[in-house]
């Protein structure tokens, strides 16, 4: 989902840097930025990058800092911020902080929350983000919604609170993945409805209206 044309790609909460290294290997941008707040991880990653990418065609930099403090304004060009492997609540905090830090700055975000997907979508809608692409992936018996969005609204590519393209299958296998994920999501919110004072019935109703588009 990382298409050509970006000047800077920020691999946030990069951990051991596997995603950023893959992007670096295929020269996905002029510069790949590795970002994590853990000093020991970043020191080890520095050593690995110097060893395995000493003459990389794409430049790379490491940043030991909070994602909320990304120095985007110090780099000219087109930016993609990747945030994956964290919960939706923390992801939303990062996005809000960056939008407030750089008002009017155009940035794309590639997002993969490990939970709270509905809440992330709601927040992106409130921020008037636009959707570029979204997919549903099953890996190691877990489901992931991955969406590529822009901080600039185009007035047409709106974000659905329940998802749109993730329910459109090209193969019977994809349709089956979609059905299982939809059933799991509905069951999750039904459990919340039974055991919580919060009324999530509108969310349940929304997911129950979803139709899987068969190939």
PDB file of C-alpha atoms in Angstrom:
ATOM      1  CA  UNK A   1       0.000   0.000   0.000  1.00  0.00           C
ATOM      2  CA  UNK A   2       3.069   2.282   0.082  1.00  0.00           C
ATOM      3  CA  UNK A   3       3.059   3.706  -3.428  1.00  0.00           C
ATOM      4  CA  UNK A   4       5.937   5.635  -5.057  1.00  0.00           C
ATOM      5  CA  UNK A   5       6.157   9.388  -4.752  1.00  0.00           C
ATOM      6  CA  UNK A   6       6.882  10.007  -1.082  1.00  0.00           C
ATOM      7  CA  UNK A   7       9.934  12.027  -0.094  1.00  0.00           C
ATOM      8  CA  UNK A   8       9.880  10.970   3.558  1.00  0.00           C
ATOM      9  CA  UNK A   9       8.338   7.893   5.178  1.00  0.00           C
ATOM     10  CA  UNK A  10       8.118   7.777   8.969  1.00  0.00           C
ATOM     11  CA  UNK A  11       8.030   4.249  10.435  1.00  0.00           C
ATOM     12  CA  UNK A  12       6.611   5.084  13.859  1.00  0.00           C
ATOM     13  CA  UNK A  13       6.834   2.788  16.901  1.00  0.00           C
ATOM     14  CA  UNK A  14       9.243   0.914  14.657  1.00  0.00           C
ATOM     15  CA  UNK A  15      10.437  -1.559  17.310  1.00  0.00           C
ATOM     16  CA  UNK A  16      13.191  -3.575  15.593  1.00  0.00           C
ATOM     17  CA  UNK A  17      12.725  -1.711  12.302  1.00  0.00           C
ATOM     18  CA  UNK A  18      11.587  -4.607  10.110  1.00  0.00           C
ATOM     19  CA  UNK A  19       8.947  -2.591   8.248  1.00  0.00           C
ATOM     20  CA  UNK A  20      11.226   0.384   7.654  1.00  0.00           C
ATOM     21  CA  UNK A  21      14.045  -1.914   6.516  1.00  0.00           C
ATOM     22  CA  UNK A  22      11.731  -3.530   3.963  1.00  0.00           C
ATOM     23  CA  UNK A  23      10.819  -0.069   2.638  1.00  0.00           C
ATOM     24  CA  UNK A  24      14.479   0.889   2.598  1.00  0.00           C
ATOM     25  CA  UNK A  25      15.354  -2.246   0.610  1.00  0.00           C
ATOM     26  CA  UNK A  26      12.937  -1.314  -2.156  1.00  0.00           C
ATOM     27  CA  UNK A  27      13.793   2.401  -2.061  1.00  0.00           C
ATOM     28  CA  UNK A  28      10.209   3.348  -1.265  1.00  0.00           C
ATOM     29  CA  UNK A  29      11.136   6.987  -0.579  1.00  0.00           C
ATOM     30  CA  UNK A  30      14.097   9.340  -0.670  1.00  0.00           C
ATOM     31  CA  UNK A  31      14.459   8.943   3.102  1.00  0.00           C
ATOM     32  CA  UNK A  32      13.099   6.378   5.559  1.00  0.00           C
ATOM     33  CA  UNK A  33      12.792   7.593   9.162  1.00  0.00           C
ATOM     34  CA  UNK A  34      12.791   5.052  11.998  1.00  0.00           C
ATOM     35  CA  UNK A  35      11.007   6.323  15.108  1.00  0.00           C
ATOM     36  CA  UNK A  36      10.728   4.753  18.554  1.00  0.00           C
ATOM     37  CA  UNK A  37      10.867   6.098  22.090  1.00  0.00           C
ATOM     38  CA  UNK A  38      13.029   3.281  23.534  1.00  0.00           C
ATOM     39  CA  UNK A  39      16.733   4.301  23.507  1.00  0.00           C
ATOM     40  CA  UNK A  40      18.100   0.742  23.627  1.00  0.00           C
ATOM     41  CA  UNK A  41      16.038  -0.290  20.608  1.00  0.00           C
ATOM     42  CA  UNK A  42      17.174   2.704  18.589  1.00  0.00           C
ATOM     43  CA  UNK A  43      20.845   2.212  19.464  1.00  0.00           C
ATOM     44  CA  UNK A  44      20.675  -1.408  18.322  1.00  0.00           C
ATOM     45  CA  UNK A  45      18.763  -0.405  15.185  1.00  0.00           C
ATOM     46  CA  UNK A  46      21.419   2.192  14.351  1.00  0.00           C
ATOM     47  CA  UNK A  47      24.067  -0.523  14.453  1.00  0.00           C
ATOM     48  CA  UNK A  48      22.014  -2.846  12.244  1.00  0.00           C
ATOM     49  CA  UNK A  49      21.258  -0.176   9.664  1.00  0.00           C
ATOM     50  CA  UNK A  50      24.899   0.881   9.480  1.00  0.00           C
ATOM     51  CA  UNK A  51      25.840  -2.770   8.952  1.00  0.00           C
ATOM     52  CA  UNK A  52      23.222  -3.825   6.411  1.00  0.00           C
ATOM     53  CA  UNK A  53      22.538  -0.526   4.579  1.00  0.00           C
ATOM     54  CA  UNK A  54      25.917   1.245   4.415  1.00  0.00           C
ATOM     55  CA  UNK A  55      25.425   2.373   0.806  1.00  0.00           C
ATOM     56  CA  UNK A  56      21.633   2.441   0.519  1.00  0.00           C
ATOM     57  CA  UNK A  57      20.177   4.323  -2.460  1.00  0.00           C
ATOM     58  CA  UNK A  58      17.584   5.747  -0.077  1.00  0.00           C
ATOM     59  CA  UNK A  59      18.777   7.698   2.932  1.00  0.00           C
ATOM     60  CA  UNK A  60      17.750   6.685   6.443  1.00  0.00           C
ATOM     61  CA  UNK A  61      17.592   8.386   9.827  1.00  0.00           C
ATOM     62  CA  UNK A  62      16.718   7.181  13.322  1.00  0.00           C
ATOM     63  CA  UNK A  63      14.804   9.273  15.844  1.00  0.00           C
ATOM     64  CA  UNK A  64      14.470   8.390  19.521  1.00  0.00           C
ATOM     65  CA  UNK A  65      11.393  10.417  20.357  1.00  0.00           C
ATOM     66  CA  UNK A  66       7.650  10.398  20.945  1.00  0.00           C
ATOM     67  CA  UNK A  67       5.576  10.143  17.759  1.00  0.00           C
ATOM     68  CA  UNK A  68       3.730  13.303  18.830  1.00  0.00           C
ATOM     69  CA  UNK A  69       6.975  15.227  18.319  1.00  0.00           C
ATOM     70  CA  UNK A  70       7.818  14.141  14.749  1.00  0.00           C
ATOM     71  CA  UNK A  71       9.903  16.960  13.181  1.00  0.00           C
ATOM     72  CA  UNK A  72       7.956  16.881   9.919  1.00  0.00           C
ATOM     73  CA  UNK A  73       8.426  20.608   9.342  1.00  0.00           C
ATOM     74  CA  UNK A  74      12.204  20.155   9.182  1.00  0.00           C
ATOM     75  CA  UNK A  75      11.941  18.096   5.984  1.00  0.00           C
ATOM     76  CA  UNK A  76      10.595  19.315   2.662  1.00  0.00           C
ATOM     77  CA  UNK A  77       8.519  17.093   0.402  1.00  0.00           C
ATOM     78  CA  UNK A  78       5.686  14.603   0.577  1.00  0.00           C
ATOM     79  CA  UNK A  79       5.273  12.730   3.864  1.00  0.00           C
ATOM     80  CA  UNK A  80       3.814   9.346   4.793  1.00  0.00           C
ATOM     81  CA  UNK A  81       3.432   8.558   8.497  1.00  0.00           C
ATOM     82  CA  UNK A  82       3.048   4.841   9.274  1.00  0.00           C
ATOM     83  CA  UNK A  83       1.579   3.885  12.648  1.00  0.00           C
ATOM     84  CA  UNK A  84       1.008   0.168  13.184  1.00  0.00           C
ATOM     85  CA  UNK A  85       1.026  -2.319  16.013  1.00  0.00           C
ATOM     86  CA  UNK A  86      -0.441  -0.011  18.653  1.00  0.00           C
ATOM     87  CA  UNK A  87      -3.919   0.336  20.089  1.00  0.00           C
ATOM     88  CA  UNK A  88      -6.458   2.634  18.548  1.00  0.00           C
ATOM     89  CA  UNK A  89      -6.578   4.927  21.583  1.00  0.00           C
ATOM     90  CA  UNK A  90      -2.836   5.661  21.435  1.00  0.00           C
ATOM     91  CA  UNK A  91      -2.952   5.931  17.644  1.00  0.00           C
ATOM     92  CA  UNK A  92      -5.642   8.608  17.857  1.00  0.00           C
ATOM     93  CA  UNK A  93      -3.539  10.550  20.375  1.00  0.00           C
ATOM     94  CA  UNK A  94      -0.611  10.521  17.940  1.00  0.00           C
ATOM     95  CA  UNK A  95      -2.728  11.665  15.003  1.00  0.00           C
ATOM     96  CA  UNK A  96      -4.439  14.478  16.935  1.00  0.00           C
ATOM     97  CA  UNK A  97      -1.081  15.717  18.223  1.00  0.00           C
ATOM     98  CA  UNK A  98       0.461  15.802  14.740  1.00  0.00           C
ATOM     99  CA  UNK A  99      -2.552  17.538  13.194  1.00  0.00           C
ATOM    100  CA  UNK A 100      -2.460  20.182  15.935  1.00  0.00           C
ATOM    101  CA  UNK A 101       1.319  20.531  15.640  1.00  0.00           C
ATOM    102  CA  UNK A 102       1.199  21.014  11.858  1.00  0.00           C
ATOM    103  CA  UNK A 103      -2.124  22.664  10.978  1.00  0.00           C
ATOM    104  CA  UNK A 104      -2.643  22.892   7.235  1.00  0.00           C
ATOM    105  CA  UNK A 105       0.243  20.530   6.535  1.00  0.00           C
ATOM    106  CA  UNK A 106      -0.628  17.770   4.062  1.00  0.00           C
ATOM    107  CA  UNK A 107       0.336  14.314   5.335  1.00  0.00           C
ATOM    108  CA  UNK A 108      -0.705  10.785   4.473  1.00  0.00           C
ATOM    109  CA  UNK A 109      -1.126   8.198   7.215  1.00  0.00           C
ATOM    110  CA  UNK A 110      -0.947   4.416   6.836  1.00  0.00           C
ATOM    111  CA  UNK A 111      -2.689   3.017   9.907  1.00  0.00           C
ATOM    112  CA  UNK A 112      -3.089  -0.453  11.366  1.00  0.00           C
ATOM    113  CA  UNK A 113      -4.602  -0.362  14.865  1.00  0.00           C
ATOM    114  CA  UNK A 114      -4.590  -3.617  16.798  1.00  0.00           C
ATOM    115  CA  UNK A 115      -7.987  -2.781  18.319  1.00  0.00           C
ATOM    116  CA  UNK A 116     -10.563   0.055  18.581  1.00  0.00           C
ATOM    117  CA  UNK A 117     -10.834   0.260  14.789  1.00  0.00           C
ATOM    118  CA  UNK A 118     -14.313   1.799  14.943  1.00  0.00           C
ATOM    119  CA  UNK A 119     -13.101   4.549  17.266  1.00  0.00           C
ATOM    120  CA  UNK A 120     -10.123   5.297  15.007  1.00  0.00           C
ATOM    121  CA  UNK A 121     -12.443   5.607  12.028  1.00  0.00           C
ATOM    122  CA  UNK A 122     -14.746   7.952  13.955  1.00  0.00           C
ATOM    123  CA  UNK A 123     -11.845  10.206  14.878  1.00  0.00           C
ATOM    124  CA  UNK A 124     -10.563  10.312  11.295  1.00  0.00           C
ATOM    125  CA  UNK A 125     -14.053  11.316  10.147  1.00  0.00           C
ATOM    126  CA  UNK A 126     -14.172  14.094  12.749  1.00  0.00           C
ATOM    127  CA  UNK A 127     -10.787  15.338  11.525  1.00  0.00           C
ATOM    128  CA  UNK A 128     -12.215  15.417   7.971  1.00  0.00           C
ATOM    129  CA  UNK A 129      -9.553  13.051   6.630  1.00  0.00           C
ATOM    130  CA  UNK A 130     -10.057  11.431   3.237  1.00  0.00           C
ATOM    131  CA  UNK A 131      -9.667   7.752   2.381  1.00  0.00           C
ATOM    132  CA  UNK A 132      -7.169   6.571  -0.211  1.00  0.00           C
ATOM    133  CA  UNK A 133      -7.301   2.807   0.325  1.00  0.00           C
ATOM    134  CA  UNK A 134      -8.406   0.268   2.920  1.00  0.00           C
ATOM    135  CA  UNK A 135      -7.915  -3.481   3.181  1.00  0.00           C
ATOM    136  CA  UNK A 136      -8.742  -6.302   5.568  1.00  0.00           C
ATOM    137  CA  UNK A 137      -5.945  -8.748   6.333  1.00  0.00           C
ATOM    138  CA  UNK A 138      -5.924 -11.989   8.308  1.00  0.00           C
ATOM    139  CA  UNK A 139      -2.516 -12.998   9.635  1.00  0.00           C
ATOM    140  CA  UNK A 140      -1.651 -15.582  12.280  1.00  0.00           C
ATOM    141  CA  UNK A 141      -5.334 -15.967  13.205  1.00  0.00           C
ATOM    142  CA  UNK A 142      -5.780 -12.240  13.815  1.00  0.00           C
ATOM    143  CA  UNK A 143      -7.643  -9.678  11.724  1.00  0.00           C
ATOM    144  CA  UNK A 144      -6.288  -6.261  10.817  1.00  0.00           C
ATOM    145  CA  UNK A 145      -7.936  -3.277   9.180  1.00  0.00           C
ATOM    146  CA  UNK A 146      -5.322  -1.252   7.331  1.00  0.00           C
ATOM    147  CA  UNK A 147      -6.203   2.134   5.923  1.00  0.00           C
ATOM    148  CA  UNK A 148      -4.287   4.719   3.959  1.00  0.00           C
ATOM    149  CA  UNK A 149      -5.714   8.177   4.603  1.00  0.00           C
ATOM    150  CA  UNK A 150      -4.863  11.797   3.922  1.00  0.00           C
ATOM    151  CA  UNK A 151      -5.079  14.730   6.306  1.00  0.00           C
ATOM    152  CA  UNK A 152      -6.519  16.727   3.387  1.00  0.00           C
ATOM    153  CA  UNK A 153     -10.180  16.216   2.580  1.00  0.00           C
ATOM    154  CA  UNK A 154     -11.042  15.879  -1.089  1.00  0.00           C
ATOM    155  CA  UNK A 155     -14.799  16.031  -0.462  1.00  0.00           C
ATOM    156  CA  UNK A 156     -15.407  12.697  -2.177  1.00  0.00           C
ATOM    157  CA  UNK A 157     -13.321   9.854  -0.722  1.00  0.00           C
ATOM    158  CA  UNK A 158     -14.990   9.836   2.665  1.00  0.00           C
ATOM    159  CA  UNK A 159     -14.226   7.365   5.426  1.00  0.00           C
ATOM    160  CA  UNK A 160     -16.976   4.975   6.500  1.00  0.00           C
ATOM    161  CA  UNK A 161     -17.287   4.330  10.259  1.00  0.00           C
ATOM    162  CA  UNK A 162     -17.879   0.649   9.489  1.00  0.00           C
ATOM    163  CA  UNK A 163     -15.626   0.222   6.471  1.00  0.00           C
ATOM    164  CA  UNK A 164     -16.464  -0.009   2.799  1.00  0.00           C
ATOM    165  CA  UNK A 165     -13.821  -1.587   0.566  1.00  0.00           C
ATOM    166  CA  UNK A 166     -12.761  -4.028   3.291  1.00  0.00           C
ATOM    167  CA  UNK A 167     -16.023  -5.881   2.677  1.00  0.00           C
ATOM    168  CA  UNK A 168     -15.528  -6.142  -1.108  1.00  0.00           C
ATOM    169  CA  UNK A 169     -14.001  -9.506  -1.950  1.00  0.00           C
ATOM    170  CA  UNK A 170     -12.168 -10.482  -5.133  1.00  0.00           C
ATOM    171  CA  UNK A 171     -12.037 -14.172  -4.186  1.00  0.00           C
ATOM    172  CA  UNK A 172     -14.135 -16.644  -2.240  1.00  0.00           C
ATOM    173  CA  UNK A 173     -11.351 -16.775   0.334  1.00  0.00           C
ATOM    174  CA  UNK A 174     -11.492 -13.035   0.887  1.00  0.00           C
ATOM    175  CA  UNK A 175     -15.264 -13.198   1.251  1.00  0.00           C
ATOM    176  CA  UNK A 176     -14.892 -15.870   3.923  1.00  0.00           C
ATOM    177  CA  UNK A 177     -12.333 -13.743   5.804  1.00  0.00           C
ATOM    178  CA  UNK A 178     -14.741 -10.814   5.642  1.00  0.00           C
ATOM    179  CA  UNK A 179     -17.636 -12.876   6.992  1.00  0.00           C
ATOM    180  CA  UNK A 180     -15.603 -14.222   9.898  1.00  0.00           C
ATOM    181  CA  UNK A 181     -14.286 -10.786  10.791  1.00  0.00           C
ATOM    182  CA  UNK A 182     -17.746  -9.235  10.574  1.00  0.00           C
ATOM    183  CA  UNK A 183     -19.260 -11.942  12.791  1.00  0.00           C
ATOM    184  CA  UNK A 184     -16.426 -11.552  15.301  1.00  0.00           C
ATOM    185  CA  UNK A 185     -16.839  -7.768  15.381  1.00  0.00           C
ATOM    186  CA  UNK A 186     -20.598  -7.944  15.914  1.00  0.00           C
ATOM    187  CA  UNK A 187     -20.164 -10.529  18.692  1.00  0.00           C
ATOM    188  CA  UNK A 188     -17.563  -8.267  20.346  1.00  0.00           C
ATOM    189  CA  UNK A 189     -19.936  -5.305  20.522  1.00  0.00           C
ATOM    190  CA  UNK A 190     -22.838  -7.513  21.624  1.00  0.00           C
ATOM    191  CA  UNK A 191     -20.750  -8.617  24.618  1.00  0.00           C
ATOM    192  CA  UNK A 192     -20.006  -4.971  25.401  1.00  0.00           C
ATOM    193  CA  UNK A 193     -23.718  -4.131  25.163  1.00  0.00           C
ATOM    194  CA  UNK A 194     -24.623  -6.874  27.642  1.00  0.00           C
ATOM    195  CA  UNK A 195     -22.018  -5.905  30.210  1.00  0.00           C
ATOM    196  CA  UNK A 196     -21.701  -2.135  29.967  1.00  0.00           C
ATOM    197  CA  UNK A 197     -23.676   0.983  30.751  1.00  0.00           C
ATOM    198  CA  UNK A 198     -22.584   2.379  27.387  1.00  0.00           C
ATOM    199  CA  UNK A 199     -25.133   2.002  24.605  1.00  0.00           C
ATOM    200  CA  UNK A 200     -23.312   0.482  21.643  1.00  0.00           C
ATOM    201  CA  UNK A 201     -26.465  -0.752  19.916  1.00  0.00           C
ATOM    202  CA  UNK A 202     -26.087   1.820  17.087  1.00  0.00           C
ATOM    203  CA  UNK A 203     -22.633   0.353  16.379  1.00  0.00           C
ATOM    204  CA  UNK A 204     -24.075  -3.172  16.342  1.00  0.00           C
ATOM    205  CA  UNK A 205     -26.868  -2.043  14.017  1.00  0.00           C
ATOM    206  CA  UNK A 206     -24.325  -0.450  11.672  1.00  0.00           C
ATOM    207  CA  UNK A 207     -22.231  -3.604  11.384  1.00  0.00           C
ATOM    208  CA  UNK A 208     -25.330  -5.752  10.945  1.00  0.00           C
ATOM    209  CA  UNK A 209     -26.218  -3.687   7.875  1.00  0.00           C
ATOM    210  CA  UNK A 210     -22.862  -4.460   6.261  1.00  0.00           C
ATOM    211  CA  UNK A 211     -23.085  -6.663   3.177  1.00  0.00           C
ATOM    212  CA  UNK A 212     -20.164  -8.785   2.020  1.00  0.00           C
ATOM    213  CA  UNK A 213     -19.683  -8.220  -1.716  1.00  0.00           C
ATOM    214  CA  UNK A 214     -19.103 -11.666  -3.185  1.00  0.00           C
ATOM    215  CA  UNK A 215     -16.656 -12.111  -6.115  1.00  0.00           C
TER     216      UNK A 215
END
